[in-house]
Short mmCIF file of C-alpha atoms in Angstrom, two decimals:
data_model
loop_
_atom_site.label_atom_id
_atom_site.label_comp_id
_atom_site.label_asym_id
_atom_site.label_seq_id
_atom_site.Cartn_x
_atom_site.Cartn_y
_atom_site.Cartn_z
CA UNK A 1 122.74 39.46 -12.26
CA UNK A 2 120.67 38.83 -9.13
CA UNK A 3 120.01 42.56 -8.57
CA UNK A 4 118.58 43.01 -12.07
CA UNK A 5 114.76 43.07 -12.00
CA UNK A 6 114.59 43.55 -8.23
CA UNK A 7 111.60 45.92 -8.56
CA UNK A 8 109.68 43.37 -10.64
CA UNK A 9 110.50 40.71 -8.07
CA UNK A 10 109.22 43.00 -5.31
CA UNK A 11 105.93 43.45 -7.21
CA UNK A 12 105.65 39.66 -7.47
CA UNK A 13 106.09 39.30 -3.71
CA UNK A 14 103.52 42.05 -3.07
CA UNK A 15 101.01 40.40 -5.40
CA UNK A 16 101.60 37.07 -3.66
CA UNK A 17 100.82 38.73 -0.34
CA UNK A 18 97.55 40.19 -1.63
CA UNK A 19 96.45 36.85 -3.09
CA UNK A 20 97.51 34.71 -0.14
CA UNK A 21 96.43 37.06 2.66
CA UNK A 22 93.37 38.63 1.00
CA UNK A 23 91.18 37.59 3.94
CA UNK A 24 93.37 39.72 6.22
CA UNK A 25 92.97 42.94 4.24
CA UNK A 26 90.91 45.05 6.66
CA UNK A 27 87.36 46.13 5.91
CA UNK A 28 87.52 48.98 8.41
CA UNK A 29 88.64 51.43 5.74
CA UNK A 30 86.13 51.60 2.89
CA UNK A 31 85.51 47.83 2.92
CA UNK A 32 88.79 47.45 1.07
CA UNK A 33 88.95 43.73 1.82
CA UNK A 34 85.56 42.98 0.25
CA UNK A 35 86.35 45.16 -2.76
CA UNK A 36 89.61 43.27 -3.34
CA UNK A 37 87.90 39.90 -2.96
CA UNK A 38 85.14 40.82 -5.42
CA UNK A 39 87.64 41.22 -8.26
CA UNK A 40 90.37 38.92 -6.91
CA UNK A 41 90.54 36.60 -9.97
CA UNK A 42 91.40 39.57 -12.19
CA UNK A 43 94.72 40.01 -10.41
CA UNK A 44 95.81 37.10 -12.58
CA UNK A 45 96.02 39.51 -15.50
CA UNK A 46 99.09 41.05 -13.87
CA UNK A 47 101.00 37.77 -14.12
CA UNK A 48 101.69 37.74 -17.90
CA UNK A 49 102.73 41.40 -17.68
CA UNK A 50 105.26 40.55 -14.98
CA UNK A 51 106.50 37.61 -17.06
CA UNK A 52 107.12 39.85 -20.08
CA UNK A 53 108.94 42.39 -17.93
CA UNK A 54 111.08 39.69 -16.33
CA UNK A 55 112.02 38.28 -19.74
CA UNK A 56 112.84 41.70 -21.16
CA UNK A 57 115.01 42.44 -18.15
CA UNK A 58 116.55 38.96 -18.38
CA UNK A 59 116.10 38.76 -14.64
CA UNK A 60 116.48 35.40 -12.99
CA UNK A 61 115.41 36.96 -9.69
CA UNK A 62 112.12 38.20 -11.14
CA UNK A 63 111.38 34.89 -12.85
CA UNK A 64 111.95 32.97 -9.62
CA UNK A 65 109.80 35.45 -7.69
CA UNK A 66 107.04 35.14 -10.29
CA UNK A 67 106.60 31.48 -9.37
CA UNK A 68 105.07 32.60 -6.05
CA UNK A 69 102.00 34.55 -7.30
CA UNK A 70 101.45 32.09 -10.16
CA UNK A 71 101.31 29.20 -7.68
CA UNK A 72 98.94 31.01 -5.31
CA UNK A 73 96.63 32.19 -8.12
CA UNK A 74 96.41 28.70 -9.60
CA UNK A 75 95.68 27.29 -6.15
CA UNK A 76 92.83 29.79 -5.70
CA UNK A 77 91.33 29.81 -9.18
CA UNK A 78 92.99 27.16 -11.32
CA UNK A 79 90.19 24.70 -10.64
CA UNK A 80 87.66 27.14 -12.09
CA UNK A 81 89.40 27.04 -15.46
CA UNK A 82 88.42 23.40 -15.97
CA UNK A 83 85.08 21.83 -16.78
CA UNK A 84 83.72 20.17 -13.62
CA UNK A 85 80.25 19.43 -14.96
CA UNK A 86 78.77 15.94 -14.92
CA UNK A 87 75.80 14.34 -16.58
CA UNK A 88 72.67 13.51 -14.68
CA UNK A 89 70.60 15.43 -12.17
CA UNK A 90 66.86 15.58 -11.66
CA UNK A 91 66.16 19.29 -11.13
CA UNK A 92 67.15 22.28 -13.28
CA UNK A 93 67.04 25.71 -11.65
CA UNK A 94 67.61 29.17 -13.12
CA UNK A 95 68.00 32.64 -11.65
CA UNK A 96 67.99 35.97 -13.45
CA UNK A 97 68.08 39.60 -12.38
CA UNK A 98 65.82 40.94 -15.12
CA UNK A 99 66.64 44.63 -14.46
CA UNK A 100 63.85 47.03 -13.53
CA UNK A 101 64.74 49.19 -16.56
CA UNK A 102 64.58 46.25 -18.98
CA UNK A 103 63.29 47.59 -22.30
CA UNK A 104 62.09 44.14 -23.45
CA UNK A 105 60.56 42.22 -20.52
CA UNK A 106 58.46 40.06 -22.85
CA UNK A 107 61.54 38.99 -24.80
CA UNK A 108 63.39 38.31 -21.56
CA UNK A 109 60.51 36.15 -20.33
CA UNK A 110 60.54 34.19 -23.60
CA UNK A 111 64.29 33.63 -23.29
CA UNK A 112 63.85 32.41 -19.71
CA UNK A 113 61.05 30.01 -20.66
CA UNK A 114 63.06 28.72 -23.61
CA UNK A 115 65.81 27.59 -21.22
CA UNK A 116 63.44 24.87 -19.95
CA UNK A 117 64.34 25.02 -16.24
CA UNK A 118 62.03 23.37 -13.72
CA UNK A 119 62.31 26.29 -11.29
CA UNK A 120 62.93 29.93 -12.21
CA UNK A 121 63.74 32.81 -9.87
CA UNK A 122 63.55 36.41 -11.08
CA UNK A 123 64.87 39.44 -9.25
CA UNK A 124 64.40 43.20 -9.65
CA UNK A 125 60.83 42.88 -10.84
CA UNK A 126 59.46 46.38 -11.41
CA UNK A 127 55.89 46.78 -10.18
CA UNK A 128 54.62 47.69 -13.63
CA UNK A 129 56.46 44.79 -15.31
CA UNK A 130 55.77 41.91 -12.91
CA UNK A 131 52.30 41.15 -14.43
CA UNK A 132 53.92 40.81 -17.85
CA UNK A 133 56.34 38.16 -16.57
CA UNK A 134 53.44 36.34 -14.88
CA UNK A 135 51.48 36.35 -18.15
CA UNK A 136 54.43 35.39 -20.38
CA UNK A 137 55.58 32.52 -18.15
CA UNK A 138 52.13 31.12 -17.33
CA UNK A 139 52.15 28.52 -20.10
CA UNK A 140 55.45 26.99 -18.98
CA UNK A 141 55.06 27.43 -15.21
CA UNK A 142 51.63 26.75 -13.69
CA UNK A 143 52.80 27.65 -10.19
CA UNK A 144 54.25 30.99 -9.23
CA UNK A 145 54.50 33.60 -6.51
CA UNK A 146 55.74 37.20 -6.58
CA UNK A 147 56.81 38.70 -3.29
CA UNK A 148 57.84 42.33 -3.52
CA UNK A 149 60.49 42.62 -6.23
CA UNK A 150 61.37 38.91 -6.41
CA UNK A 151 59.41 36.01 -7.85
CA UNK A 152 59.47 32.24 -8.18
CA UNK A 153 58.04 30.20 -11.07
CA UNK A 154 57.80 26.40 -10.91
CA UNK A 155 56.60 23.41 -12.87
CA UNK A 156 55.82 21.79 -9.51
CA UNK A 157 53.44 22.79 -6.69
CA UNK A 158 54.51 25.44 -4.18
CA UNK A 159 53.68 25.60 -0.49
CA UNK A 160 54.84 27.53 2.54
CA UNK A 161 55.41 30.64 0.45
CA UNK A 162 56.42 33.67 2.49
CA UNK A 163 58.61 36.75 2.32
CA UNK A 164 61.96 36.66 4.10
CA UNK A 165 62.94 39.69 6.14
CA UNK A 166 66.45 40.77 5.16
CA UNK A 167 66.27 44.08 7.06
CA UNK A 168 65.61 46.35 4.12
CA UNK A 169 62.16 47.68 4.93
CA UNK A 170 60.58 46.15 1.82
CA UNK A 171 60.49 42.63 0.37
CA UNK A 172 63.48 41.51 -1.69
CA UNK A 173 63.66 37.89 -0.54
CA UNK A 174 61.24 34.98 -0.31
CA UNK A 175 61.02 31.32 0.58
CA UNK A 176 58.88 28.47 -0.80
CA UNK A 177 58.77 24.70 -0.57
CA UNK A 178 58.69 23.07 -4.01
CA UNK A 179 57.25 19.53 -4.20
CA UNK A 180 59.22 17.88 -7.00
CA UNK A 181 58.79 14.23 -8.13
CA UNK A 182 62.05 13.46 -6.30
CA UNK A 183 61.24 15.19 -3.04
CA UNK A 184 60.47 18.55 -1.49
CA UNK A 185 63.11 21.26 -1.59
CA UNK A 186 63.18 24.67 0.09
CA UNK A 187 63.89 27.41 -2.42
CA UNK A 188 65.02 30.87 -1.37
CA UNK A 189 65.07 33.79 -3.78
CA UNK A 190 67.03 36.88 -2.76
CA UNK A 191 68.20 40.17 -4.15
CA UNK A 192 70.65 41.70 -1.70
CA UNK A 193 71.24 45.49 -1.71
CA UNK A 194 73.50 46.96 -4.34
CA UNK A 195 77.06 48.05 -3.57
CA UNK A 196 78.89 51.08 -4.86
CA UNK A 197 82.50 52.20 -5.10
CA UNK A 198 82.74 55.83 -4.02
CA UNK A 199 85.85 57.99 -3.84
CA UNK A 200 84.94 59.40 -0.43
CA UNK A 201 83.45 56.26 1.12
CA UNK A 202 85.15 53.28 -0.55
CA UNK A 203 83.14 50.09 -1.10
CA UNK A 204 79.75 50.96 0.39
CA UNK A 205 78.40 47.53 1.26
CA UNK A 206 77.09 47.90 4.80
CA UNK A 207 73.40 47.41 3.97
CA UNK A 208 74.21 44.40 1.80
CA UNK A 209 76.27 42.85 4.58
CA UNK A 210 73.40 43.24 7.09
CA UNK A 211 70.97 41.69 4.58
CA UNK A 212 73.34 38.77 3.99
CA UNK A 213 73.49 38.13 7.74
CA UNK A 214 69.69 38.03 7.96
CA UNK A 215 69.44 35.73 4.94
CA UNK A 216 72.02 33.39 6.44
CA UNK A 217 70.05 33.19 9.68
CA UNK A 218 66.86 32.36 7.78
CA UNK A 219 68.57 29.53 5.92
CA UNK A 220 70.05 28.16 9.14
CA UNK A 221 66.53 27.93 10.56
CA UNK A 222 65.14 26.15 7.46
CA UNK A 223 63.60 22.78 8.54
CA UNK A 224 63.81 21.06 5.13
CA UNK A 225 66.95 19.06 4.37
CA UNK A 226 67.43 20.19 0.76
CA UNK A 227 67.82 23.94 0.27
CA UNK A 228 68.47 25.96 -2.90
CA UNK A 229 69.33 29.66 -2.88
CA UNK A 230 68.77 31.57 -6.12
CA UNK A 231 69.48 35.23 -6.56
CA UNK A 232 71.55 38.31 -7.08
CA UNK A 233 73.71 38.58 -3.97
CA UNK A 234 75.72 41.55 -5.21
CA UNK A 235 78.86 39.74 -4.12
CA UNK A 236 81.11 36.85 -5.06
CA UNK A 237 81.88 33.63 -3.23
CA UNK A 238 85.25 35.14 -2.23
CA UNK A 239 83.67 38.07 -0.39
CA UNK A 240 84.01 37.42 3.33
CA UNK A 241 80.98 39.62 4.09
CA UNK A 242 78.71 36.93 2.60
CA UNK A 243 80.15 34.25 4.89
CA UNK A 244 76.89 33.84 6.81
CA UNK A 245 75.49 32.37 3.59
CA UNK A 246 78.51 30.96 1.77
CA UNK A 247 79.84 29.11 4.82
CA UNK A 248 76.80 26.84 4.93
CA UNK A 249 76.11 26.35 1.20
CA UNK A 250 77.96 25.22 -1.92
CA UNK A 251 78.22 27.23 -5.11
CA UNK A 252 77.02 25.18 -8.07
CA UNK A 253 79.49 27.04 -10.30
CA UNK A 254 82.39 26.26 -8.00
CA UNK A 255 81.39 22.60 -7.64
CA UNK A 256 80.19 21.76 -11.15
CA UNK A 257 80.71 24.73 -13.45
CA UNK A 258 82.80 25.27 -16.53
CA UNK A 259 85.02 28.35 -16.25
CA UNK A 260 84.56 31.39 -14.03
CA UNK A 261 80.86 31.81 -14.82
CA UNK A 262 80.91 35.61 -14.59
CA UNK A 263 77.38 37.07 -14.85
CA UNK A 264 77.70 40.87 -14.55
CA UNK A 265 77.75 43.21 -16.37
CA UNK A 266 76.15 41.34 -19.27
CA UNK A 267 78.04 43.14 -22.03
CA UNK A 268 81.44 42.40 -20.45
CA UNK A 269 81.07 40.04 -17.45
CA UNK A 270 83.64 40.72 -14.73
CA UNK A 271 82.18 39.07 -11.63
CA UNK A 272 79.74 36.34 -10.67
CA UNK A 273 77.32 38.13 -8.37
CA UNK A 274 74.32 36.06 -9.47
CA UNK A 275 74.49 32.88 -7.45
CA UNK A 276 73.00 29.42 -7.21
CA UNK A 277 73.91 27.75 -3.93
CA UNK A 278 72.76 24.51 -2.41
CA UNK A 279 72.90 22.34 0.67
CA UNK A 280 71.46 18.87 0.91
CA UNK A 281 71.67 18.54 -2.89
CA UNK A 282 74.46 17.63 -5.31
CA UNK A 283 75.38 20.05 -8.14
CA UNK A 284 75.85 18.20 -11.41
CA UNK A 285 76.40 21.12 -13.80
CA UNK A 286 76.24 24.92 -13.78
CA UNK A 287 76.39 27.47 -16.59
CA UNK A 288 75.53 30.99 -17.76
CA UNK A 289 72.96 31.61 -20.49
CA UNK A 290 73.02 34.07 -23.40
CA UNK A 291 72.30 37.72 -22.78
CA UNK A 292 68.70 38.95 -22.53
CA UNK A 293 67.43 42.52 -22.23
CA UNK A 294 68.93 42.73 -18.75
CA UNK A 295 72.34 43.96 -17.60
CA UNK A 296 72.87 40.56 -15.92
CA UNK A 297 73.28 37.15 -17.53
CA UNK A 298 70.91 34.37 -16.44
CA UNK A 299 72.63 31.49 -14.63
CA UNK A 300 71.38 27.92 -14.34
CA UNK A 301 72.31 24.64 -12.69
CA UNK A 302 71.33 20.98 -12.76
CA UNK A 303 70.97 19.36 -9.33
CA UNK A 304 70.67 15.87 -7.96
CA UNK A 305 68.33 15.64 -4.98
CA UNK A 306 68.97 12.97 -2.35
CA UNK A 307 66.71 9.94 -2.42
CA UNK A 308 63.62 10.42 -0.32
CA UNK A 309 64.16 14.14 0.20
#
């Protein structure tokens, strides 16, 4: 009886090891660790399959072994299945990779404005489309700045606007101070380099990792107490290669979201690579918005700034 289902039990133990020790999977070979961490929540789909197999085999051994990966997965991601949002907050922010090949930039701009956020960050602004976003958003956002392929729109005055060097050779990140009625907050907008999965090279993320390190250093040096990062980081909060950023900031989705909050690809979201992160501010709620003409979903959050910030 105990030998029946031993292979299924072995798979359960192996899955437990991957979930529990994912941070120890080496990145030396094709960035395998980062690739695993990007899609780590989806390993949970294996669990019901293993349960069915264990039941069909009538294997007590497999059922007992299955408790291990279920426990670890719930410990890692169970909290994301619940609604952690709260009422309140005094600042709504939104970020959206609008896609340089967007066939309907005007419609996307209208959708963004309709969301009613106080601060909007847009990434992947094509040179020929950026003026259209500026024109379409002007009525809702009197203050704006476009730096390279990223832009920031605000209902409140901007100062200290500058590009942020993330070691790419052209501008894909910026910083601005936004003077809100509840205090001044530093807002960073970033679009880190894309990653690819190649048969001969694995998870090609080296340029993204270098950019993340530079972005993290810039945020460390930020003099303002309240900091908001908006952008497409081409990586999830689980990806160790983004630790220079994620170790010093909180994800609004993780702290106050409802569900996984996957944002890409828009037609079948599998990962949250579009991030809103904060330090010196309290996330109150975080959510994804309906699809626009982009291949990413917009994501938004409601924040509470500290008194006197």
